Amino acid sequence: MSRSLVKVKSTLLLGKDRLSISRAAKIIKKGGLVAFPTETVYGLGASAFNADAVKKIYKAKGRPQDNPLIIHLCDRAQLDEVATDVPQAAYRLIEKFWPGPLSLVLPRAANVPAVVSAGLSTVAVRMPDHQAALDLIKASAVPIAAPSANRSGKPSPTSFRHVIEDLSGRIDAVIKSKDCIVGIESTVLDMTAIRPVILRPGGVSREGIEMTLGSSVLVAGLEISSGGPISPGMKYRHYSPRAPLILITGPAKRRQRLINAINVYYQGQGLKVGLLNQIITEDPAKNLSVEYLAAHLFQSLRRLDHQGVDLILAEETVTTGIGLAVMNRLRKAATRVLRV
Ligand code: AMP
Ligand code: MG
């Protein structure tokens, strides 16, 4: 097909100034799609009360219809517009962690169209810790439903460049800002069960939640193995670079030995191996925090793809703090997990 016959919608690149935010808000009010920065990853937003606009999100991302979105708020008063029967424990968590990377699953209010939560009777809600996101929600005068602003299956976008790479021509606008500080998505915590359940580990740690509640929580996939996935999004392969990714677990010395052996073998075949941990740290001698690993994980997966590697090798990290989320994403991105 000749290029001129392909109808491409142009995507506006906007700043964070007042005029830009008010242009972006107009798009949201009119039922359009705007990608915006948050502290976790870039989100792809539409009015949470406009079912047709929300449907466009699924289409632009190529997202399966049964994978619900998260509603983003700019103040606590908006909570009652989207959720009902909020338990006391949820308010304690809100007090401690909002604005921040904690999404609470609560009963869905009647105002919210079913498509936002893929037909579930619950809804995930959070308040992002990013001024541009809060400004956009405020100026739009509606809560904004938003999943991550990537094509479904790809690593989540932590830079506006990743959003353009994935969604240019498919959405109305992108608000340009710095790279996301946390770099990994929010923790999704189900508050509708008797005991709260972490459906997806993320930016707020299990330890932090337990300390605030004064009691322990469950983690889906660790303490709870249901017949099917409890959080619909968790059943899909996710965060995947183009190249196959092998996750290597076990003692550090043995991991290193296996990595060296695979490297030598692949190079012998004329193939390129990308070492994820090395590309993140750049200086392998440097002992980096797991927070740094989290903040650079997705962008490093994209970088390795751009380098055209044939195989990516990743090493396990700690499962405390945000490490639980890093390991969750690595397991989801991996084509194989090897224990040495
Ligand atoms: P994303 O914003 O792209 O990271 O996707 C939102 C995540 O939140 C998905 O993994 C969903 O499965 C999860 N989620 C959203 N709403 C609900 C809900 N009502 N119940 C369980 N999980 C949810
Ligand atoms: Mg996502």
Short mmCIF file of N, CA, C and O in Angstrom, two decimals, residues 84-206:
data_model
loop_
_atom_site.label_atom_id
_atom_site.label_comp_id
_atom_site.label_asym_id
_atom_site.label_seq_id
_atom_site.Cartn_x
_atom_site.Cartn_y
_atom_site.Cartn_z
N THR A 84 -17.28 2.43 46.20
CA THR A 84 -18.22 2.44 47.34
C THR A 84 -17.67 1.56 48.46
O THR A 84 -16.71 0.81 48.24
N ASP A 85 -18.28 1.64 49.61
CA ASP A 85 -17.95 0.76 50.74
C ASP A 85 -16.45 0.67 51.01
O ASP A 85 -15.89 -0.43 51.12
N VAL A 86 -15.82 1.84 51.09
CA VAL A 86 -14.36 1.86 51.31
C VAL A 86 -14.09 1.47 52.77
O VAL A 86 -14.55 2.15 53.69
N PRO A 87 -13.34 0.39 53.01
CA PRO A 87 -13.11 -0.02 54.40
C PRO A 87 -12.12 0.91 55.11
O PRO A 87 -11.32 1.60 54.47
N GLN A 88 -12.19 0.90 56.43
CA GLN A 88 -11.34 1.76 57.26
C GLN A 88 -9.86 1.54 56.95
O GLN A 88 -9.08 2.48 56.90
N ALA A 89 -9.50 0.27 56.74
CA ALA A 89 -8.09 -0.05 56.46
C ALA A 89 -7.60 0.66 55.19
O ALA A 89 -6.45 1.08 55.10
N ALA A 90 -8.51 0.80 54.22
CA ALA A 90 -8.12 1.47 52.96
C ALA A 90 -7.79 2.94 53.25
O ALA A 90 -6.82 3.48 52.70
N TYR A 91 -8.57 3.57 54.13
CA TYR A 91 -8.27 4.98 54.46
C TYR A 91 -6.91 5.12 55.13
O TYR A 91 -6.21 6.11 54.92
N ARG A 92 -6.53 4.13 55.94
CA ARG A 92 -5.21 4.20 56.59
C ARG A 92 -4.10 4.15 55.54
O ARG A 92 -3.12 4.87 55.62
N LEU A 93 -4.30 3.28 54.54
CA LEU A 93 -3.30 3.18 53.47
C LEU A 93 -3.26 4.44 52.62
O LEU A 93 -2.20 4.91 52.21
N ILE A 94 -4.45 5.00 52.37
CA ILE A 94 -4.53 6.25 51.58
C ILE A 94 -3.79 7.37 52.29
O ILE A 94 -3.01 8.11 51.70
N GLU A 95 -4.02 7.45 53.59
CA GLU A 95 -3.36 8.46 54.43
C GLU A 95 -1.84 8.36 54.30
O GLU A 95 -1.14 9.35 54.17
N LYS A 96 -1.37 7.13 54.30
CA LYS A 96 0.09 6.91 54.30
C LYS A 96 0.69 7.02 52.89
O LYS A 96 1.77 7.57 52.72
N PHE A 97 0.02 6.45 51.89
CA PHE A 97 0.70 6.26 50.60
C PHE A 97 0.20 7.12 49.44
O PHE A 97 0.79 7.09 48.37
N TRP A 98 -0.91 7.84 49.60
CA TRP A 98 -1.37 8.70 48.50
C TRP A 98 -0.91 10.12 48.72
O TRP A 98 -1.00 10.60 49.85
N PRO A 99 -0.51 10.86 47.70
CA PRO A 99 -0.30 10.35 46.35
C PRO A 99 0.89 9.39 46.33
O PRO A 99 1.89 9.63 47.01
N GLY A 100 0.79 8.33 45.53
CA GLY A 100 1.89 7.36 45.45
C GLY A 100 1.48 6.10 44.71
O GLY A 100 0.32 5.95 44.32
N PRO A 101 2.44 5.17 44.54
CA PRO A 101 2.22 4.01 43.67
C PRO A 101 1.46 2.85 44.33
O PRO A 101 1.93 1.72 44.34
N LEU A 102 0.30 3.15 44.90
CA LEU A 102 -0.55 2.11 45.49
C LEU A 102 -1.96 2.21 44.92
O LEU A 102 -2.65 3.20 45.13
N SER A 103 -2.38 1.16 44.17
CA SER A 103 -3.74 1.11 43.63
C SER A 103 -4.57 0.19 44.51
O SER A 103 -4.16 -0.94 44.78
N LEU A 104 -5.71 0.70 44.96
CA LEU A 104 -6.58 -0.09 45.84
C LEU A 104 -7.76 -0.62 45.04
O LEU A 104 -8.43 0.15 44.33
N VAL A 105 -8.02 -1.91 45.16
CA VAL A 105 -9.18 -2.50 44.49
C VAL A 105 -10.35 -2.44 45.46
O VAL A 105 -10.28 -2.96 46.58
N LEU A 106 -11.42 -1.77 45.02
CA LEU A 106 -12.59 -1.49 45.87
C LEU A 106 -13.86 -1.77 45.06
O LEU A 106 -13.79 -1.85 43.82
N PRO A 107 -15.03 -1.87 45.71
CA PRO A 107 -16.26 -2.06 44.94
C PRO A 107 -16.48 -0.87 43.99
O PRO A 107 -16.27 0.28 44.38
N ARG A 108 -16.87 -1.16 42.76
CA ARG A 108 -17.02 -0.11 41.73
C ARG A 108 -18.35 0.63 41.91
O ARG A 108 -19.39 0.01 42.09
N ALA A 109 -18.28 1.97 41.86
CA ALA A 109 -19.49 2.79 41.97
C ALA A 109 -20.29 2.71 40.66
O ALA A 109 -19.71 2.46 39.59
N ALA A 110 -21.60 2.94 40.77
CA ALA A 110 -22.47 2.80 39.61
C ALA A 110 -22.13 3.76 38.47
O ALA A 110 -22.37 3.46 37.31
N ASN A 111 -21.53 4.92 38.82
CA ASN A 111 -21.16 5.93 37.81
C ASN A 111 -20.13 5.45 36.83
O ASN A 111 -19.99 6.01 35.75
N VAL A 112 -19.33 4.47 37.27
CA VAL A 112 -18.18 4.08 36.45
C VAL A 112 -18.61 3.00 35.45
O VAL A 112 -19.08 1.94 35.86
N PRO A 113 -18.46 3.27 34.16
CA PRO A 113 -18.87 2.25 33.19
C PRO A 113 -18.08 0.95 33.36
O PRO A 113 -16.90 0.98 33.71
N ALA A 114 -18.76 -0.17 33.12
CA ALA A 114 -18.16 -1.49 33.35
C ALA A 114 -16.87 -1.69 32.55
O ALA A 114 -15.97 -2.40 33.00
N VAL A 115 -16.76 -1.06 31.38
CA VAL A 115 -15.59 -1.29 30.52
C VAL A 115 -14.28 -0.86 31.21
O VAL A 115 -13.23 -1.43 30.94
N VAL A 116 -14.37 0.09 32.14
CA VAL A 116 -13.17 0.55 32.86
C VAL A 116 -12.52 -0.62 33.60
O VAL A 116 -11.29 -0.76 33.61
N SER A 117 -13.36 -1.45 34.23
CA SER A 117 -12.79 -2.57 34.97
C SER A 117 -13.10 -3.90 34.28
O SER A 117 -13.23 -4.92 34.96
N ALA A 118 -13.21 -3.85 32.97
CA ALA A 118 -13.39 -5.07 32.17
C ALA A 118 -14.55 -5.91 32.68
O ALA A 118 -14.47 -7.14 32.72
N GLY A 119 -15.61 -5.23 33.14
CA GLY A 119 -16.82 -5.94 33.56
C GLY A 119 -16.81 -6.39 35.01
O GLY A 119 -17.82 -6.88 35.52
N LEU A 120 -15.70 -6.23 35.73
CA LEU A 120 -15.65 -6.65 37.14
C LEU A 120 -16.51 -5.71 37.99
O LEU A 120 -16.75 -4.56 37.62
N SER A 121 -16.94 -6.19 39.15
CA SER A 121 -17.74 -5.34 40.03
C SER A 121 -16.85 -4.46 40.91
O SER A 121 -17.33 -3.67 41.71
N THR A 122 -15.54 -4.64 40.76
CA THR A 122 -14.58 -3.83 41.53
C THR A 122 -13.86 -2.87 40.59
O THR A 122 -13.99 -2.97 39.38
N VAL A 123 -13.10 -1.95 41.22
CA VAL A 123 -12.32 -1.01 40.42
C VAL A 123 -11.01 -0.71 41.15
O VAL A 123 -10.98 -0.68 42.39
N ALA A 124 -9.92 -0.55 40.40
CA ALA A 124 -8.64 -0.19 41.01
C ALA A 124 -8.48 1.33 40.94
O ALA A 124 -8.73 1.94 39.90
N VAL A 125 -8.06 1.95 42.06
CA VAL A 125 -8.00 3.41 42.16
C VAL A 125 -6.69 3.84 42.80
O VAL A 125 -6.23 3.24 43.78
N ARG A 126 -6.10 4.91 42.25
CA ARG A 126 -4.92 5.48 42.93
C ARG A 126 -4.79 6.98 42.65
O ARG A 126 -5.47 7.51 41.75
N MET A 127 -3.94 7.63 43.43
CA MET A 127 -3.62 9.04 43.20
C MET A 127 -2.13 9.13 42.87
O MET A 127 -1.29 8.80 43.71
N PRO A 128 -1.81 9.52 41.62
CA PRO A 128 -0.39 9.53 41.23
C PRO A 128 0.39 10.64 41.91
O PRO A 128 -0.16 11.71 42.19
N ASP A 129 1.66 10.39 42.16
CA ASP A 129 2.53 11.39 42.81
C ASP A 129 3.33 12.12 41.74
O ASP A 129 4.55 11.96 41.62
N HIS A 130 2.62 12.87 40.91
CA HIS A 130 3.28 13.60 39.82
C HIS A 130 2.44 14.83 39.51
O HIS A 130 1.24 14.71 39.22
N GLN A 131 3.06 16.00 39.58
CA GLN A 131 2.30 17.24 39.44
C GLN A 131 1.56 17.33 38.11
O GLN A 131 0.40 17.73 38.07
N ALA A 132 2.20 16.94 37.01
CA ALA A 132 1.55 17.06 35.69
C ALA A 132 0.32 16.17 35.62
O ALA A 132 -0.72 16.55 35.05
N ALA A 133 0.41 14.97 36.21
CA ALA A 133 -0.73 14.04 36.22
C ALA A 133 -1.88 14.64 37.03
O ALA A 133 -3.04 14.66 36.59
N LEU A 134 -1.54 15.18 38.20
CA LEU A 134 -2.57 15.77 39.07
C LEU A 134 -3.20 16.98 38.39
O LEU A 134 -4.43 17.16 38.43
N ASP A 135 -2.36 17.80 37.75
CA ASP A 135 -2.88 18.98 37.03
C ASP A 135 -3.84 18.57 35.92
O ASP A 135 -4.89 19.20 35.72
N LEU A 136 -3.47 17.53 35.19
CA LEU A 136 -4.32 17.07 34.08
C LEU A 136 -5.67 16.57 34.59
O LEU A 136 -6.72 16.92 34.04
N ILE A 137 -5.65 15.79 35.66
CA ILE A 137 -6.91 15.24 36.19
C ILE A 137 -7.79 16.40 36.69
O ILE A 137 -8.99 16.45 36.42
N LYS A 138 -7.16 17.34 37.37
CA LYS A 138 -7.90 18.48 37.91
C LYS A 138 -8.53 19.30 36.78
O LYS A 138 -9.72 19.62 36.81
N ALA A 139 -7.72 19.61 35.76
CA ALA A 139 -8.21 20.43 34.66
C ALA A 139 -9.28 19.70 33.85
O ALA A 139 -10.16 20.33 33.27
N SER A 140 -9.21 18.37 33.82
CA SER A 140 -10.21 17.59 33.07
C SER A 140 -11.51 17.49 33.85
O SER A 140 -12.56 17.16 33.28
N ALA A 141 -11.45 17.73 35.16
CA ALA A 141 -12.60 17.68 36.06
C ALA A 141 -13.30 16.32 36.08
O ALA A 141 -14.48 16.21 36.37
N VAL A 142 -12.55 15.28 35.76
CA VAL A 142 -13.04 13.89 35.88
C VAL A 142 -11.88 13.00 36.31
O VAL A 142 -10.73 13.30 35.98
N PRO A 143 -12.19 11.90 37.00
CA PRO A 143 -11.14 10.90 37.23
C PRO A 143 -10.70 10.34 35.87
O PRO A 143 -11.51 10.28 34.94
N ILE A 144 -9.44 9.97 35.77
CA ILE A 144 -8.91 9.49 34.48
C ILE A 144 -8.55 8.00 34.58
O ILE A 144 -7.78 7.60 35.45
N ALA A 145 -9.16 7.22 33.69
CA ALA A 145 -8.83 5.79 33.62
C ALA A 145 -7.58 5.65 32.76
O ALA A 145 -7.52 6.22 31.68
N ALA A 146 -6.59 4.91 33.27
CA ALA A 146 -5.34 4.81 32.52
C ALA A 146 -4.57 3.54 32.84
O ALA A 146 -4.19 3.32 33.99
N PRO A 147 -4.28 2.76 31.82
CA PRO A 147 -3.27 1.70 31.99
C PRO A 147 -1.93 2.29 31.58
O PRO A 147 -1.84 3.49 31.29
N SER A 148 -0.89 1.49 31.52
CA SER A 148 0.40 1.99 31.04
C SER A 148 0.31 2.33 29.56
O SER A 148 -0.43 1.68 28.81
N ALA A 149 1.08 3.34 29.12
CA ALA A 149 0.96 3.86 27.76
C ALA A 149 1.91 3.16 26.78
O ALA A 149 2.66 3.81 26.05
N ASN A 150 1.88 1.83 26.79
CA ASN A 150 2.69 1.06 25.86
C ASN A 150 1.77 0.20 25.00
O ASN A 150 0.60 0.02 25.33
N ARG A 151 2.29 -0.36 23.89
CA ARG A 151 1.54 -1.37 23.17
C ARG A 151 1.51 -2.60 24.06
O ARG A 151 2.48 -2.93 24.72
N SER A 152 0.38 -3.25 24.09
CA SER A 152 0.19 -4.40 24.98
C SER A 152 1.31 -5.43 24.79
O SER A 152 1.67 -5.73 23.65
N GLY A 153 1.85 -5.90 25.89
CA GLY A 153 2.89 -6.93 25.83
C GLY A 153 4.30 -6.36 25.89
O GLY A 153 5.24 -7.05 26.28
N LYS A 154 4.46 -5.09 25.49
CA LYS A 154 5.81 -4.51 25.49
C LYS A 154 6.19 -3.97 26.88
O LYS A 154 5.32 -3.77 27.72
N PRO A 155 7.49 -3.72 27.11
CA PRO A 155 7.85 -3.14 28.41
C PRO A 155 7.12 -1.81 28.63
O PRO A 155 6.93 -1.04 27.68
N SER A 156 6.73 -1.53 29.85
CA SER A 156 6.01 -0.29 30.15
C SER A 156 6.89 0.92 29.86
O SER A 156 8.12 0.85 29.98
N PRO A 157 6.28 2.06 29.48
CA PRO A 157 7.07 3.23 29.09
C PRO A 157 7.48 4.08 30.30
O PRO A 157 6.63 4.49 31.08
N THR A 158 8.76 4.33 30.41
CA THR A 158 9.22 5.19 31.51
C THR A 158 9.75 6.52 30.98
O THR A 158 10.22 7.34 31.74
N SER A 159 9.67 6.70 29.65
CA SER A 159 10.07 7.97 29.03
C SER A 159 9.01 8.32 27.98
O SER A 159 8.40 7.41 27.41
N PHE A 160 8.82 9.63 27.72
CA PHE A 160 7.83 9.98 26.70
C PHE A 160 8.24 9.44 25.33
O PHE A 160 7.40 9.19 24.48
N ARG A 161 9.54 9.20 25.15
CA ARG A 161 10.02 8.63 23.88
C ARG A 161 9.47 7.22 23.67
O ARG A 161 9.16 6.83 22.55
N HIS A 162 9.35 6.46 24.76
CA HIS A 162 8.79 5.10 24.64
C HIS A 162 7.32 5.18 24.21
O HIS A 162 6.86 4.34 23.45
N VAL A 163 6.61 6.19 24.71
CA VAL A 163 5.19 6.34 24.36
C VAL A 163 5.09 6.64 22.86
O VAL A 163 4.27 6.04 22.14
N ILE A 164 5.95 7.54 22.39
CA ILE A 164 5.93 7.90 20.97
C ILE A 164 6.27 6.67 20.12
O ILE A 164 5.61 6.38 19.12
N GLU A 165 7.28 5.94 20.56
CA GLU A 165 7.70 4.72 19.85
C GLU A 165 6.52 3.75 19.68
O GLU A 165 6.33 3.17 18.62
N ASP A 166 5.72 3.61 20.72
CA ASP A 166 4.64 2.61 20.70
C ASP A 166 3.33 3.14 20.14
O ASP A 166 2.59 2.39 19.50
N LEU A 167 3.00 4.40 20.43
CA LEU A 167 1.61 4.85 20.20
C LEU A 167 1.45 6.06 19.29
O LEU A 167 0.33 6.54 19.11
N SER A 168 2.56 6.54 18.71
CA SER A 168 2.45 7.70 17.84
C SER A 168 1.47 7.41 16.71
O SER A 168 1.53 6.35 16.09
N GLY A 169 0.56 8.36 16.48
CA GLY A 169 -0.44 8.18 15.43
C GLY A 169 -1.66 7.41 15.90
O GLY A 169 -2.65 7.29 15.17
N ARG A 170 -1.63 6.87 17.11
CA ARG A 170 -2.77 6.08 17.62
C ARG A 170 -3.50 6.79 18.76
O ARG A 170 -4.55 6.33 19.20
N ILE A 171 -2.89 7.87 19.28
CA ILE A 171 -3.50 8.60 20.40
C ILE A 171 -3.46 10.10 20.09
O ILE A 171 -2.73 10.52 19.19
N ASP A 172 -4.21 10.89 20.86
CA ASP A 172 -4.32 12.32 20.51
C ASP A 172 -3.13 13.14 20.97
O ASP A 172 -2.70 14.05 20.27
N ALA A 173 -2.60 12.86 22.16
CA ALA A 173 -1.51 13.70 22.66
C ALA A 173 -0.66 12.97 23.70
O ALA A 173 -1.10 11.98 24.30
N VAL A 174 0.56 13.46 23.85
CA VAL A 174 1.47 12.99 24.91
C VAL A 174 1.96 14.20 25.68
O VAL A 174 2.39 15.19 25.06
N ILE A 175 1.91 14.15 26.99
CA ILE A 175 2.51 15.20 27.80
C ILE A 175 3.95 14.79 28.10
O ILE A 175 4.20 13.73 28.69
N LYS A 176 4.85 15.66 27.67
CA LYS A 176 6.28 15.35 27.78
C LYS A 176 6.80 15.77 29.15
O LYS A 176 6.54 16.88 29.60
N SER A 177 7.53 14.86 29.80
CA SER A 177 8.16 15.19 31.08
C SER A 177 9.44 14.39 31.20
O SER A 177 9.83 13.70 30.26
N LYS A 178 10.05 14.47 32.38
CA LYS A 178 11.28 13.68 32.60
C LYS A 178 10.94 12.20 32.71
O LYS A 178 9.77 11.84 32.82
N ASP A 179 11.96 11.36 32.75
CA ASP A 179 11.73 9.92 32.94
C ASP A 179 11.07 9.67 34.30
O ASP A 179 11.28 10.43 35.26
N CYS A 180 10.29 8.60 34.35
CA CYS A 180 9.55 8.28 35.59
C CYS A 180 10.53 7.86 36.69
O CYS A 180 11.45 7.07 36.44
N ILE A 181 10.27 8.35 37.90
CA ILE A 181 11.22 8.12 38.99
C ILE A 181 11.19 6.70 39.53
O ILE A 181 12.22 6.07 39.72
N VAL A 182 9.99 6.15 39.75
CA VAL A 182 9.89 4.79 40.31
C VAL A 182 10.21 3.77 39.21
O VAL A 182 10.95 2.81 39.43
N GLY A 183 9.66 3.97 38.03
CA GLY A 183 10.03 3.14 36.87
C GLY A 183 9.33 1.80 36.77
O GLY A 183 9.53 1.06 35.82
N ILE A 184 8.52 1.47 37.76
CA ILE A 184 7.79 0.21 37.76
C ILE A 184 6.36 0.54 38.20
O ILE A 184 6.16 1.54 38.90
N GLU A 185 5.37 -0.25 37.77
CA GLU A 185 3.98 0.13 38.01
C GLU A 185 3.59 0.07 39.50
O GLU A 185 4.34 -0.45 40.32
N SER A 186 2.37 0.56 39.76
CA SER A 186 1.89 0.61 41.15
C SER A 186 1.62 -0.80 41.69
O SER A 186 1.40 -1.74 40.94
N THR A 187 1.64 -0.90 43.00
CA THR A 187 1.19 -2.11 43.68
C THR A 187 -0.33 -2.15 43.59
O THR A 187 -0.98 -1.13 43.84
N VAL A 188 -0.89 -3.29 43.19
CA VAL A 188 -2.36 -3.41 43.15
C VAL A 188 -2.77 -4.27 44.36
O VAL A 188 -2.37 -5.43 44.47
N LEU A 189 -3.54 -3.64 45.26
CA LEU A 189 -3.92 -4.31 46.51
C LEU A 189 -5.43 -4.47 46.59
O LEU A 189 -6.17 -3.47 46.55
N ASP A 190 -5.89 -5.70 46.67
CA ASP A 190 -7.32 -5.97 46.75
C ASP A 190 -7.81 -5.77 48.19
O ASP A 190 -7.39 -6.49 49.09
N MET A 191 -8.67 -4.77 48.36
CA MET A 191 -9.20 -4.46 49.69
C MET A 191 -10.60 -5.04 49.87
O MET A 191 -11.26 -4.73 50.85
N THR A 192 -11.06 -5.87 48.93
CA THR A 192 -12.44 -6.39 49.05
C THR A 192 -12.45 -7.76 49.73
O THR A 192 -13.51 -8.26 50.09
N ALA A 193 -11.27 -8.36 49.91
CA ALA A 193 -11.22 -9.66 50.60
C ALA A 193 -11.13 -9.41 52.11
O ALA A 193 -10.84 -8.29 52.53
N ILE A 194 -11.33 -10.45 52.91
CA ILE A 194 -11.26 -10.28 54.37
C ILE A 194 -9.85 -9.84 54.75
O ILE A 194 -9.67 -8.94 55.56
N ARG A 195 -8.87 -10.49 54.14
CA ARG A 195 -7.48 -10.08 54.35
C ARG A 195 -6.97 -9.50 53.03
O ARG A 195 -7.14 -10.14 51.99
N PRO A 196 -6.38 -8.29 53.04
CA PRO A 196 -5.94 -7.68 51.78
C PRO A 196 -4.95 -8.59 51.02
O PRO A 196 -4.15 -9.28 51.64
N VAL A 197 -5.07 -8.56 49.71
CA VAL A 197 -4.20 -9.39 48.86
C VAL A 197 -3.47 -8.50 47.86
O VAL A 197 -4.09 -7.71 47.15
N ILE A 198 -2.15 -8.64 47.80
CA ILE A 198 -1.38 -7.95 46.74
C ILE A 198 -1.57 -8.75 45.46
O ILE A 198 -1.11 -9.89 45.33
N LEU A 199 -2.29 -8.15 44.52
CA LEU A 199 -2.54 -8.83 43.24
C LEU A 199 -1.35 -8.65 42.32
O LEU A 199 -1.06 -9.49 41.49
N ARG A 200 -0.70 -7.48 42.45
CA ARG A 200 0.50 -7.21 41.65
C ARG A 200 1.46 -6.42 42.53
O ARG A 200 1.13 -5.33 42.98
N PRO A 201 2.68 -6.95 42.78
CA PRO A 201 3.65 -6.14 43.53
C PRO A 201 4.08 -4.93 42.70
O PRO A 201 4.08 -4.98 41.47
N GLY A 202 4.42 -3.83 43.37
CA GLY A 202 4.78 -2.62 42.63
C GLY A 202 5.52 -1.65 43.51
O GLY A 202 6.24 -2.04 44.43
N GLY A 203 5.32 -0.37 43.24
CA GLY A 203 6.10 0.70 43.85
C GLY A 203 6.00 0.82 45.36
O GLY A 203 6.91 1.34 46.00
N VAL A 204 4.89 0.39 45.96
CA VAL A 204 4.79 0.41 47.43
C VAL A 204 5.04 -1.02 47.92
O VAL A 204 4.44 -1.98 47.42
N SER A 205 5.95 -1.16 48.88
CA SER A 205 6.38 -2.51 49.27
C SER A 205 5.35 -3.21 50.16
O SER A 205 4.56 -2.58 50.86
N ARG A 206 5.43 -4.52 50.14
CA ARG A 206 4.62 -5.35 51.03
C ARG A 206 4.89 -4.97 52.49
O ARG A 206 3.95 -4.81 53.29
#
